[in-house]
GROMACS .gro file of C-alpha atoms in nm:
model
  438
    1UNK     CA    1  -5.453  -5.400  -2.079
    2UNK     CA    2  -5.302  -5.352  -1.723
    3UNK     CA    3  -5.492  -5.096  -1.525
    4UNK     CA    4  -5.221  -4.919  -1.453
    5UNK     CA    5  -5.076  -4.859  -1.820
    6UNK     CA    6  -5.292  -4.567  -1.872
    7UNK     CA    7  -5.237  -4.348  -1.573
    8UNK     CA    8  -4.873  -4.426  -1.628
    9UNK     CA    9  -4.901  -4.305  -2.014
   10UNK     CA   10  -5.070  -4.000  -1.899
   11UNK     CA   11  -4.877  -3.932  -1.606
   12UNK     CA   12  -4.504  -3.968  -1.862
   13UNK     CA   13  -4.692  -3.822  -2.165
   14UNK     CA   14  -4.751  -3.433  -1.915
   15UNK     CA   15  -4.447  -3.471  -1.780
   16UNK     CA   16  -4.268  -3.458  -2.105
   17UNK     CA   17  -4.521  -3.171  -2.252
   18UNK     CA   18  -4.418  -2.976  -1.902
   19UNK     CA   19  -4.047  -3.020  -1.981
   20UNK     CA   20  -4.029  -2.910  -2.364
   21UNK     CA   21  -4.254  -2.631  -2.329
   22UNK     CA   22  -4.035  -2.495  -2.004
   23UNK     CA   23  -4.320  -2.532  -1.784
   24UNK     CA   24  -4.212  -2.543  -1.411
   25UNK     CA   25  -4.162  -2.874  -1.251
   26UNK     CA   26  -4.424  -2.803  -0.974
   27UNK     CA   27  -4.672  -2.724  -1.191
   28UNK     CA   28  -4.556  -2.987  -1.425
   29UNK     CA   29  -4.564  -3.262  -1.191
   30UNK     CA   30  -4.871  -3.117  -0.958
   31UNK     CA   31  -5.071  -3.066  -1.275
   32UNK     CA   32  -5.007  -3.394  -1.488
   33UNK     CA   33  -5.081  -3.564  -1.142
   34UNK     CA   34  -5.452  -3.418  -1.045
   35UNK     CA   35  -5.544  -3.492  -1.441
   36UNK     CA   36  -5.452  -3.859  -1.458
   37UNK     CA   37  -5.609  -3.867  -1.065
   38UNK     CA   38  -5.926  -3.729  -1.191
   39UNK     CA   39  -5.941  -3.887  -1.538
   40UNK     CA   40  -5.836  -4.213  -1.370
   41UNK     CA   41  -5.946  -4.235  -1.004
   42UNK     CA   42  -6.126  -4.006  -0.799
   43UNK     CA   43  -6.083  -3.622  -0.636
   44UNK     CA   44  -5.991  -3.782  -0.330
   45UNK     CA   45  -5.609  -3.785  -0.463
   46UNK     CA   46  -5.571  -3.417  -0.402
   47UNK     CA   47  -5.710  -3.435  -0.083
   48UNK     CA   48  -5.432  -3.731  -0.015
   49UNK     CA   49  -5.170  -3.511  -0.176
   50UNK     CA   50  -5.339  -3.184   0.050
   51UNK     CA   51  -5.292  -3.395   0.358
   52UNK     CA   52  -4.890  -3.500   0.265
   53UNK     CA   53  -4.806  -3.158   0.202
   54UNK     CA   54  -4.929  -3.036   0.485
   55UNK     CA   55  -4.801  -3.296   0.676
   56UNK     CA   56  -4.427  -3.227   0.575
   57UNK     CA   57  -4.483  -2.854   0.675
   58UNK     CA   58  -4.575  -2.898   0.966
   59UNK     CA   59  -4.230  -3.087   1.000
   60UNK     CA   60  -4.047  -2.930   1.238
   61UNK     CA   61  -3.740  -3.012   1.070
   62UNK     CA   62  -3.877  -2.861   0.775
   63UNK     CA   63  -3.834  -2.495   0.901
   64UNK     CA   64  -3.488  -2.522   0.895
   65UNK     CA   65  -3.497  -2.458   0.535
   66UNK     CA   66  -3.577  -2.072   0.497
   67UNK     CA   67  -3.343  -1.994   0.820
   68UNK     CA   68  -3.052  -2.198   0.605
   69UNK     CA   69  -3.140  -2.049   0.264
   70UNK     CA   70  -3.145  -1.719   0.466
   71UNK     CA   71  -2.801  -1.775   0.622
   72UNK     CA   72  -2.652  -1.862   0.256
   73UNK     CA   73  -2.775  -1.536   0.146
   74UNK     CA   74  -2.636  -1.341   0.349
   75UNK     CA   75  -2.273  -1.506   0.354
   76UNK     CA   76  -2.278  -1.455  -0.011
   77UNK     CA   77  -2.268  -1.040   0.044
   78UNK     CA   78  -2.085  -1.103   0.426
   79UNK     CA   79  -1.668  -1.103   0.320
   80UNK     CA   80  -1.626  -1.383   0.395
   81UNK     CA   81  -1.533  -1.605   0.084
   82UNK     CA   82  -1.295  -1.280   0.030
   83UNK     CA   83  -1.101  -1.318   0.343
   84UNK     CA   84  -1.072  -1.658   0.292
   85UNK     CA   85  -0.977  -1.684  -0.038
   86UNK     CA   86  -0.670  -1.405   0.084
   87UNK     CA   87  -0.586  -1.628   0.333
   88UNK     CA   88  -0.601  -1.923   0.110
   89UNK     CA   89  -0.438  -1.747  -0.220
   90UNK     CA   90  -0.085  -1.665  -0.001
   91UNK     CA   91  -0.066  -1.973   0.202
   92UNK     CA   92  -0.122  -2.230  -0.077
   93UNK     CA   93  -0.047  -1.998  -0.380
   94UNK     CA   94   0.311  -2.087  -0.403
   95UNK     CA   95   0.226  -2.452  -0.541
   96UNK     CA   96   0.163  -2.503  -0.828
   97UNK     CA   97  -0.199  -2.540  -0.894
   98UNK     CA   98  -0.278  -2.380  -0.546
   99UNK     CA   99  -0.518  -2.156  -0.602
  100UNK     CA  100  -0.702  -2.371  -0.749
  101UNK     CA  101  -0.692  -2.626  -0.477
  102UNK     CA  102  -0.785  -2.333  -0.263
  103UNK     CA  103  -1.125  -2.257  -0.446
  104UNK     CA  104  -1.183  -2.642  -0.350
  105UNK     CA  105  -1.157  -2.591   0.012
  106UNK     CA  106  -1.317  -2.269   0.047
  107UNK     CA  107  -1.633  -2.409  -0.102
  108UNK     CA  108  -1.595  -2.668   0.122
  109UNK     CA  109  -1.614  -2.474   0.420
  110UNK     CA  110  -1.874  -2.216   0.218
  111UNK     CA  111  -2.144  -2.521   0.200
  112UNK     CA  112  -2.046  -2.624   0.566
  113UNK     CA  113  -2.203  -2.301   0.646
  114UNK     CA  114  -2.486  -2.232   0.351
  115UNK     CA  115  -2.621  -2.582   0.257
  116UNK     CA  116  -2.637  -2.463  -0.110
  117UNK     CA  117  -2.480  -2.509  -0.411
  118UNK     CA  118  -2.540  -2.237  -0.578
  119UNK     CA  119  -2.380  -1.958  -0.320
  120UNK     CA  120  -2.004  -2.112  -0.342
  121UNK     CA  121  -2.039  -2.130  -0.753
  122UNK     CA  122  -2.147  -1.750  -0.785
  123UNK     CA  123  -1.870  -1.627  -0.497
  124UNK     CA  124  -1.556  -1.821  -0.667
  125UNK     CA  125  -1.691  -1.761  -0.967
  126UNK     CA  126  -1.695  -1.378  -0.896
  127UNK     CA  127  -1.311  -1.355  -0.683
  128UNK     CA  128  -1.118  -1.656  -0.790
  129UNK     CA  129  -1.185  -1.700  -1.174
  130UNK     CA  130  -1.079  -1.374  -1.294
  131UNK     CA  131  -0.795  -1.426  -1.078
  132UNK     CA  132  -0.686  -1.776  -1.188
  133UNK     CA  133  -0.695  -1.681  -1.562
  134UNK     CA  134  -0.514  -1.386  -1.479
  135UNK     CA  135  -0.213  -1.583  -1.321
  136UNK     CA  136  -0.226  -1.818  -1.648
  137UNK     CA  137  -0.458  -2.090  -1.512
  138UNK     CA  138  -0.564  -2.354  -1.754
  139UNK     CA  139  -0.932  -2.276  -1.837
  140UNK     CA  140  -1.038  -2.661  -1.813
  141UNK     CA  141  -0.928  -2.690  -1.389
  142UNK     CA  142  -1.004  -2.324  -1.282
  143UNK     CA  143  -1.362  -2.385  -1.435
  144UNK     CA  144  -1.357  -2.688  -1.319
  145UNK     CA  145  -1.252  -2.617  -0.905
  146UNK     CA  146  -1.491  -2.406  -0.871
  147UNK     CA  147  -1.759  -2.633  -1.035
  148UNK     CA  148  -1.711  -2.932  -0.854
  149UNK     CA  149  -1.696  -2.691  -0.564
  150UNK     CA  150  -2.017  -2.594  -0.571
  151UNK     CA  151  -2.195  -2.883  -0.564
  152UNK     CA  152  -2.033  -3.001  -0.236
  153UNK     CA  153  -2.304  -2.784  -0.004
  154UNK     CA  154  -2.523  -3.037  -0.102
  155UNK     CA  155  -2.309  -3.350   0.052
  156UNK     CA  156  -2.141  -3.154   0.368
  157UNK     CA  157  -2.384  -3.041   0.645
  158UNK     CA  158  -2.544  -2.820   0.674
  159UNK     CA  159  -2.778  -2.925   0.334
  160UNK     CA  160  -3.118  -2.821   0.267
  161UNK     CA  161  -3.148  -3.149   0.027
  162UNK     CA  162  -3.072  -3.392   0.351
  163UNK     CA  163  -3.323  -3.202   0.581
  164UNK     CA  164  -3.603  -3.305   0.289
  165UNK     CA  165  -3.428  -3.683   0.250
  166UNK     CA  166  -3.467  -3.713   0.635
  167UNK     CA  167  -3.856  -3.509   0.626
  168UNK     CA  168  -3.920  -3.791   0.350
  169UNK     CA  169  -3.781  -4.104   0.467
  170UNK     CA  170  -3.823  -4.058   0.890
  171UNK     CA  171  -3.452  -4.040   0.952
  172UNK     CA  172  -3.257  -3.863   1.156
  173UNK     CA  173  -3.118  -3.519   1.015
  174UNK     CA  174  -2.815  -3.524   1.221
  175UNK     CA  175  -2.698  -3.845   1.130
  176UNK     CA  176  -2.754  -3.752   0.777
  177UNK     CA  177  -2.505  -3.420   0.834
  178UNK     CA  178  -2.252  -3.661   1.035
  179UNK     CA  179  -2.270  -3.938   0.696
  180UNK     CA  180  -2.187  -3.653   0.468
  181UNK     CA  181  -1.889  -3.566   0.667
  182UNK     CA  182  -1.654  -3.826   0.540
  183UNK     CA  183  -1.756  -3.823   0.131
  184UNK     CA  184  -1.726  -3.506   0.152
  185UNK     CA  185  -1.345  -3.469   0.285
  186UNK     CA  186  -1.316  -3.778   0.022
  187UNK     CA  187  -1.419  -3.581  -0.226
  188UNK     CA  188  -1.218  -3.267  -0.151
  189UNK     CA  189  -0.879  -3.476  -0.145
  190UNK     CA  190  -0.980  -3.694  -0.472
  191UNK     CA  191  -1.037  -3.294  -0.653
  192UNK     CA  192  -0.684  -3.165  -0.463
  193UNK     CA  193  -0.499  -3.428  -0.509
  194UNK     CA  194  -0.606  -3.485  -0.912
  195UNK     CA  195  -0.526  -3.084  -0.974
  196UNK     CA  196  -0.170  -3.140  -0.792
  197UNK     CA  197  -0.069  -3.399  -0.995
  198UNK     CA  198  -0.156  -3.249  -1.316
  199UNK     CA  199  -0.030  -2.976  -1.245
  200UNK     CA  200   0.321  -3.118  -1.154
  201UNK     CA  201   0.270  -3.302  -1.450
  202UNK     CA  202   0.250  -3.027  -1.627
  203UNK     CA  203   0.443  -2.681  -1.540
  204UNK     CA  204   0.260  -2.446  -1.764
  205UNK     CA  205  -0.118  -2.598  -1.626
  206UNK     CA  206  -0.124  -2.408  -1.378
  207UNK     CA  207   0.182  -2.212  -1.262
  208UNK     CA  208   0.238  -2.104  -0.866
  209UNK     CA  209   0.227  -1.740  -0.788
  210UNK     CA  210   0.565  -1.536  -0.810
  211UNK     CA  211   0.783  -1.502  -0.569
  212UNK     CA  212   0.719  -1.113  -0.582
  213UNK     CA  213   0.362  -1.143  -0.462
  214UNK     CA  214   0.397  -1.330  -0.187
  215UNK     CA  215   0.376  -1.222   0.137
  216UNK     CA  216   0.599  -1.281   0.448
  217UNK     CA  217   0.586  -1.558   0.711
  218UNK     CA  218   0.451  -1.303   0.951
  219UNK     CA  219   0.174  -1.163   0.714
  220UNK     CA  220   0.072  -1.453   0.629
  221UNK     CA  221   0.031  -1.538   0.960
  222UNK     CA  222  -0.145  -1.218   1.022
  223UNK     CA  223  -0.429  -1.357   0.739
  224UNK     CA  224  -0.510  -1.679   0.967
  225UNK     CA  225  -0.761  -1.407   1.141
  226UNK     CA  226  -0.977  -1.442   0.827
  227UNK     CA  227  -1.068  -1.804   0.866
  228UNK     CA  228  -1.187  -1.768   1.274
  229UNK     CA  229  -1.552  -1.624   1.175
  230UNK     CA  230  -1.567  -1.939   0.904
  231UNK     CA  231  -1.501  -2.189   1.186
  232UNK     CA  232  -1.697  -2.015   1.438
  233UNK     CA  233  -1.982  -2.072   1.255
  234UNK     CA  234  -1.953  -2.407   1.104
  235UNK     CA  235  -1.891  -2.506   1.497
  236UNK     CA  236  -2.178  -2.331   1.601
  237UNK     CA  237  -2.442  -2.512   1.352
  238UNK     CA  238  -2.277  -2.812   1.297
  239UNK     CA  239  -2.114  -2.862   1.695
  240UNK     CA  240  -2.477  -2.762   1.822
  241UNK     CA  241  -2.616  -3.069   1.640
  242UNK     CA  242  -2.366  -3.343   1.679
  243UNK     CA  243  -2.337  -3.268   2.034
  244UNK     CA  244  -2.711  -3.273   2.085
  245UNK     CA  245  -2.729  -2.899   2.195
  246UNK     CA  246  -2.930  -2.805   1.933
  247UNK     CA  247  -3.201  -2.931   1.697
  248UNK     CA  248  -3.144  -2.860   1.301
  249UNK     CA  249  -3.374  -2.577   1.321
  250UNK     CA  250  -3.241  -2.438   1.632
  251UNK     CA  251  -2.928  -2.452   1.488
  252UNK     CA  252  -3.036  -2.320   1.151
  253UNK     CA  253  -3.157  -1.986   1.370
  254UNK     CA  254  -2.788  -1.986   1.496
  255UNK     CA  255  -2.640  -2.023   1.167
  256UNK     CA  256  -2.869  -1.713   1.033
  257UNK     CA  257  -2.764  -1.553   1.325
  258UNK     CA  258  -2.384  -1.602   1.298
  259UNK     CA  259  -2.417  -1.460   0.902
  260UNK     CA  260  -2.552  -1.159   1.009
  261UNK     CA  261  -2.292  -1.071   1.270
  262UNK     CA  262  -2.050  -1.161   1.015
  263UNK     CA  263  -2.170  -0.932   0.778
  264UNK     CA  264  -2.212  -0.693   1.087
  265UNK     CA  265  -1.832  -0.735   1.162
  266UNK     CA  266  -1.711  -0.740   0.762
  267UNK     CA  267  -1.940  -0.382   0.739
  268UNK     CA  268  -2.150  -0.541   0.449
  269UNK     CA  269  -2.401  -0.532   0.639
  270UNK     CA  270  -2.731  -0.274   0.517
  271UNK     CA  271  -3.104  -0.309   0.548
  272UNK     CA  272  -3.077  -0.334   0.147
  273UNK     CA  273  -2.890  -0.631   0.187
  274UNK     CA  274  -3.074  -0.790   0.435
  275UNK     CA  275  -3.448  -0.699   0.216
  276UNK     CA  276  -3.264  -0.877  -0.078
  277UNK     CA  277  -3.148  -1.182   0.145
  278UNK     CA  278  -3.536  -1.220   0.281
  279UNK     CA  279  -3.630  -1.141  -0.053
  280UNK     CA  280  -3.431  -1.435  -0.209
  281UNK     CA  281  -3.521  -1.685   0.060
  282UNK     CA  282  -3.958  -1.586   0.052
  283UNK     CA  283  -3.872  -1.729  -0.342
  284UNK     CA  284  -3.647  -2.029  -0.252
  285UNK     CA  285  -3.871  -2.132  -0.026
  286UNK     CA  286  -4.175  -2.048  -0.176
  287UNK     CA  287  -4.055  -2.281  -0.508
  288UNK     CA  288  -3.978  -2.517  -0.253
  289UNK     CA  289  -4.310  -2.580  -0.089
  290UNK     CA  290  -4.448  -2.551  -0.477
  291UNK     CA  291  -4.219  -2.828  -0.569
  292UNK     CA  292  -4.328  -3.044  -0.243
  293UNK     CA  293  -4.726  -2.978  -0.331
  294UNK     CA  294  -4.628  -3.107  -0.740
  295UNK     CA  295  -4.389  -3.399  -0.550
  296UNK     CA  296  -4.669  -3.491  -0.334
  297UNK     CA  297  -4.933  -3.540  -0.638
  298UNK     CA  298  -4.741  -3.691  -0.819
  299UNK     CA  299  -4.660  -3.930  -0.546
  300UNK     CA  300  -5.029  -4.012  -0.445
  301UNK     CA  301  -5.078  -4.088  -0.784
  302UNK     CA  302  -4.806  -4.323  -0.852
  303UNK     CA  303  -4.884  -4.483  -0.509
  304UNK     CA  304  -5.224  -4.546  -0.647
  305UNK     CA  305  -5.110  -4.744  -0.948
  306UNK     CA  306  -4.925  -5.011  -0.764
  307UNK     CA  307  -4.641  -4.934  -0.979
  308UNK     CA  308  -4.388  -4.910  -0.636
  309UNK     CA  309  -4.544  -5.205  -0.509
  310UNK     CA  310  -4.505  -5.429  -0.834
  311UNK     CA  311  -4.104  -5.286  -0.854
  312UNK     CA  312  -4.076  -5.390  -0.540
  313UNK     CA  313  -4.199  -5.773  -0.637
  314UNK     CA  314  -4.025  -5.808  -0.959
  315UNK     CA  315  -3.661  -5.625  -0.835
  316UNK     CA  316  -3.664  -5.853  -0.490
  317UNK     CA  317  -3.771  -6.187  -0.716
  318UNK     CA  318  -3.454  -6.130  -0.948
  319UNK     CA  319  -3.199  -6.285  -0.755
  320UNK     CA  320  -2.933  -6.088  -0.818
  321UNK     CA  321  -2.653  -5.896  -0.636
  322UNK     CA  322  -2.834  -5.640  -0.432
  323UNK     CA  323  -2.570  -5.393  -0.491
  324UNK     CA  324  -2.615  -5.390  -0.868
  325UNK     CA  325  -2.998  -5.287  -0.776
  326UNK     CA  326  -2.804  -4.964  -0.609
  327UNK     CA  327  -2.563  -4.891  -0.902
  328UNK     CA  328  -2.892  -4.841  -1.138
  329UNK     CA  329  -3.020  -4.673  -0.854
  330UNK     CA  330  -2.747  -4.397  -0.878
  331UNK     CA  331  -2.734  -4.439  -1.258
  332UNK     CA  332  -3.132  -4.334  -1.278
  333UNK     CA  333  -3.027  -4.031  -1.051
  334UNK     CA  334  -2.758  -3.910  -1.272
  335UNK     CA  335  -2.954  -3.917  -1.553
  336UNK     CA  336  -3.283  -3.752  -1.395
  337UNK     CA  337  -3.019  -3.519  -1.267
  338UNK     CA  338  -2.918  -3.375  -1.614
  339UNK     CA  339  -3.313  -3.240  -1.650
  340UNK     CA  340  -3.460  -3.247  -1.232
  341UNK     CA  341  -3.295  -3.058  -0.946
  342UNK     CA  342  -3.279  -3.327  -0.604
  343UNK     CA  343  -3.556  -3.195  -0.411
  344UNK     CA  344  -3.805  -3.308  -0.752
  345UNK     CA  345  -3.588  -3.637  -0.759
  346UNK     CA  346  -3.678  -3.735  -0.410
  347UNK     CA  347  -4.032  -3.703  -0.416
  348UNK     CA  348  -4.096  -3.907  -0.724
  349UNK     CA  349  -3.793  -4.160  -0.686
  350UNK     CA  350  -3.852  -4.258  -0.248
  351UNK     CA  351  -4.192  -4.390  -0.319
  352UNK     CA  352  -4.051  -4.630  -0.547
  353UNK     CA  353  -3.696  -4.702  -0.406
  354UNK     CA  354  -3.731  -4.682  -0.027
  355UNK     CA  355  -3.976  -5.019  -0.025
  356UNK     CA  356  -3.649  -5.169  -0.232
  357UNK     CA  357  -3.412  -5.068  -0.029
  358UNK     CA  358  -3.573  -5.188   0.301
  359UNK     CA  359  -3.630  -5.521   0.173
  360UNK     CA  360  -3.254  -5.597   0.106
  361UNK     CA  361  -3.158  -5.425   0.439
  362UNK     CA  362  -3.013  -5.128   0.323
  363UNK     CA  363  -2.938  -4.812   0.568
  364UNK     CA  364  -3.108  -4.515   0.452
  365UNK     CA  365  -2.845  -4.278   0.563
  366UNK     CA  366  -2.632  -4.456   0.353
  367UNK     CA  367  -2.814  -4.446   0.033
  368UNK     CA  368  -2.874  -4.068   0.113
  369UNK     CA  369  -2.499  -3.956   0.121
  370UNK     CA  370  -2.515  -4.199  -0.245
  371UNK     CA  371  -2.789  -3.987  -0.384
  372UNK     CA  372  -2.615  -3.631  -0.299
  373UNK     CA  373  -2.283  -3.766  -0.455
  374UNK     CA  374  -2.498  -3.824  -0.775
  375UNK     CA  375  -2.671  -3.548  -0.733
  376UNK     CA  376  -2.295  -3.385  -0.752
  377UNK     CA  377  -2.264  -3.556  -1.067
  378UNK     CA  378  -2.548  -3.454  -1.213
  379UNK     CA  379  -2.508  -3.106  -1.118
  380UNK     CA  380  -2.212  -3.077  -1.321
  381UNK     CA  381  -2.311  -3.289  -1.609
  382UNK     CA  382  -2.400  -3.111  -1.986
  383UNK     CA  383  -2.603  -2.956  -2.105
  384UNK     CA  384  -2.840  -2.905  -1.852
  385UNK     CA  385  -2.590  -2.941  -1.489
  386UNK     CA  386  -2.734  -2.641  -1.310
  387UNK     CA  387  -2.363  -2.556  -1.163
  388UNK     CA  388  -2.314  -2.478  -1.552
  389UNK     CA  389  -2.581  -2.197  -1.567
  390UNK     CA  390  -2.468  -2.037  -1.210
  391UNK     CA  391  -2.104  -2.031  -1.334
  392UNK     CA  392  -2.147  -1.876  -1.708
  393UNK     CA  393  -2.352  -1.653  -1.560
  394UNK     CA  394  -2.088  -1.470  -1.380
  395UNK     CA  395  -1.738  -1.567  -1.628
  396UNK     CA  396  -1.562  -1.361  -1.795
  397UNK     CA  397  -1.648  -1.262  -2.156
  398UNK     CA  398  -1.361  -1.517  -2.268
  399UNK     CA  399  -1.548  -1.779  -2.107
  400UNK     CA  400  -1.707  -1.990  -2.344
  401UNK     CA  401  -1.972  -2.258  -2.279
  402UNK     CA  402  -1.767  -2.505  -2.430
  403UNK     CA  403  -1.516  -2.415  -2.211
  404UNK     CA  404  -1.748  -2.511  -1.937
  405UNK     CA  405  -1.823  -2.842  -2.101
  406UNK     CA  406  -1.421  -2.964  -2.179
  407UNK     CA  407  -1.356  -2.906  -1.777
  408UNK     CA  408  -1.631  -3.131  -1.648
  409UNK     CA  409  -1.509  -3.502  -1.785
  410UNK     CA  410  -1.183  -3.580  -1.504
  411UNK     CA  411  -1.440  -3.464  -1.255
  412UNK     CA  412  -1.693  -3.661  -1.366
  413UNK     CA  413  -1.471  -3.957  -1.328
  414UNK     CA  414  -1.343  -3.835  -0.975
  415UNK     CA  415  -1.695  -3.823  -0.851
  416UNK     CA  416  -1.803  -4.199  -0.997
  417UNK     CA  417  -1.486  -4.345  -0.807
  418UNK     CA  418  -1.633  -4.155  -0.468
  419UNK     CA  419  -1.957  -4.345  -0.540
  420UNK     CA  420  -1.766  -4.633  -0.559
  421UNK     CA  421  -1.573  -4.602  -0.259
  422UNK     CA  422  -1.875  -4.523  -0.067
  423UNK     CA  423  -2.109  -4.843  -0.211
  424UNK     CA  424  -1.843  -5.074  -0.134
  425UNK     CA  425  -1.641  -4.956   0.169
  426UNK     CA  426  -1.971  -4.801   0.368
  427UNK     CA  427  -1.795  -4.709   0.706
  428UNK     CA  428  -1.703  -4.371   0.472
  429UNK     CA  429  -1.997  -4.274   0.513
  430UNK     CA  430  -2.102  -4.487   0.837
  431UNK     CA  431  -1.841  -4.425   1.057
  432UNK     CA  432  -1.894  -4.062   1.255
  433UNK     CA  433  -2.319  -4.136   1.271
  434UNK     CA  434  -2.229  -4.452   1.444
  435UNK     CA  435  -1.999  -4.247   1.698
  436UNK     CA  436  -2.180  -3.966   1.763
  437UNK     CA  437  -2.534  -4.158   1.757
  438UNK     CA  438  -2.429  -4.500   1.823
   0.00000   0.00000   0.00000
């Protein structure tokens, strides 16, 4: 028998134990790793997995994490998503499937300022659903919008997920921000443009708002004044990067900065709320660096078998189309993805893909916008999609979780043709890293 068979049976055997018994991933992952390392090897491999860990928080880059997780705290309690969304609501509200469209575009511009998922989900959830359904909305694409929202603060900068894909793989965080840019506008006209057309298609889907609440030309124009604090910001952490002002950190520390004034301005702002917003980002953070030590384990380990190294042999001596390598690449992601969150996925997938990837000449920040469009996928995929869980948390009674289910599919199948797109036309995502950064 192969050496390796046994730590790998041990290794697949925990992690499944972890996952039907609801034991967390870190622990999961950390633990499964230091028993086949000791049953297997030697006690060195938590030392090696001590000495990554620590390695990766010392990362400079890494401390941008709390400071974001912070800032997407506190523009969840700030006003902000509300004066948006009135901006949004009367200027777009008048076509028919508008608001909708709306909820698409604020969470845009909410995860160019969070670098979260989970922050746009919860705020739509709470302001626009009730509303949609109220104005007659087909369930299927108001659950929907603001699902597929969601998701999209992992793909447009600033996201948490690409400061650990750069941390991990040695690449450049700002170029990783600039490749999101483009998938990410893909993505928001792909979701726009699908709920226009049905809803032209069909007049009942989702009907425009009456002519009786509308407001004026002039008030409407009067509303604009709601989206300046939302732009401010993104140019302040996104502009201080690209221009080379700032470092991610430093312009994470901006970011938290900008969210507090905000709140400041909007009068949300409290000591409370700030205590709950540290609060909140101590246990983000804290599962974080959990999930990094598990990651890390789990990584030495695997490292130890040879497994990455013998993948690496067999998938280079196949002889086949290199891209097809990538497709079951993002295939293995969406899957993981129904049962792992991305920061999990990274640390036990890189060891084993990255060697791949190098030796057919891929570009790294290319195959990281890939993996946050799956991730996309995956977080909206049943049963497990965590954008699922954040949005039945806050629906309506009426809401069903089959409802939730039914509005995922044309999604699904907008967010497979963006992976597409992006494998085979890769200036999408190449294009504003190689201006900015040459």
């Amino acid at each position: 028998m192969a050496p390796w068979v046994g730590p790998i049976l041990v290794l697949v055997l925990v992690f499944l134990c972890g996952l039907a018994l609801g034991i967390p991933m870190a622990f999961t992952l950390g633990g499964g790793a230091l028993l086949t390392g000791f049953l297997f090897y030697s006690p060195t491999v938590l030392k090696l997995a001590l000495t990554n860990t620590w390695a990766v928080m010392q990362s400079s880059t890494m401390q941008a994490v709390p400071m974001f997780v912070f800032m997407a705290c506190i523009l969840e309690k700030s006003g902000i998503a509300n004066a948006l969304f009135d901006a949004l609501y009367q200027w777009l509200g008048g076509l028919k499937g508008g608001l909708a469209v709306s909820v698409v575009m604020i969470s845009a511009v909410l995860g160019a300022m969070s670098g979260v998922a989970a922050a746009a989900i919860v705020t739509m959830g709470l302001i626009a659903l009730p509303m949609m359904l109220d104005k007659g909305y087909d369930k299927r694409i108001a659950l929907g919008s603001i699902l597929v929202g969601g998701p999209m603060g992992i793909l447009i900068p600033p996201s948490v997920a690409f400061i650990i894909y750069g941390t991990l793989t040695s690449n450049s965080v700002g170029k990783l921000f600039a490749g999101g840019v483009g998938p990410g506008l893909l993505l928001v006209v792909l979701y726009s443009g699908y709920i226009l057309i049905r809803s032209a298609l069909d007049k009942d889907l989702c009907p425009a708002i009456p002519k009786k609440d509308r407001l004026s030309w002039k008030e409407q124009l009067k509303l604009a004044k709601g989206l300046i604090l939302p732009i401010l910001i993104v140019l302040a952490v996104l502009g201080s990067i690209f221009l080379g002002i700032a470092s991610p950190t430093e312009s994470a520390a901006v970011g938290a900065l900008g969210a507090i004034i905000a709140a400041l301005i909007y009068r949300k702002f409290s000591w409370k709320m700030t205590f709950e917003a540290a609060l909140r980002t101590f246990n983000t953070t804290g599962m974080v660096m959990w999930i990094l030590f598990g990651a890390n384990c789990f990584s030495a380990v695997l490292i130890m078998t040879g497994i990455p190294n013998m993948l690496k042999a067999f998938i280079t001596g196949l002889h086949v189309n290199p891209m097809l390598i990538v497709f079951f690449m993002m295939l293995s992601y969406f899957i993981l993805g129904c049962f792992l969150e991305e920061t999990t996925m990274l640390f036990i997938t890189i060891p084993i893909y990255m060697p791949i990837l190098q030796s057919f000449g891929f570009d790294p920040i290319w195959f990281g916008v890939l993996f946050m469009i799956s991730m996309q996928m995956a977080y909206i995929t049943p049963p497990f999609g965590f954008s699922l869980f954040f949005l039945k948390a806050v629906s309506p009674p009426e809401v069903k979780t089959v409802d939730l289910y039914k509005s995922v599919p044309p999604f699904l199948v907008l967010q497979a043709v963006a992976i597409l797109l992006c494998m085979f036309f890769p200036q999408i995502v190449l294009w504003l890293p190689t201006l900015l950064y040459g």
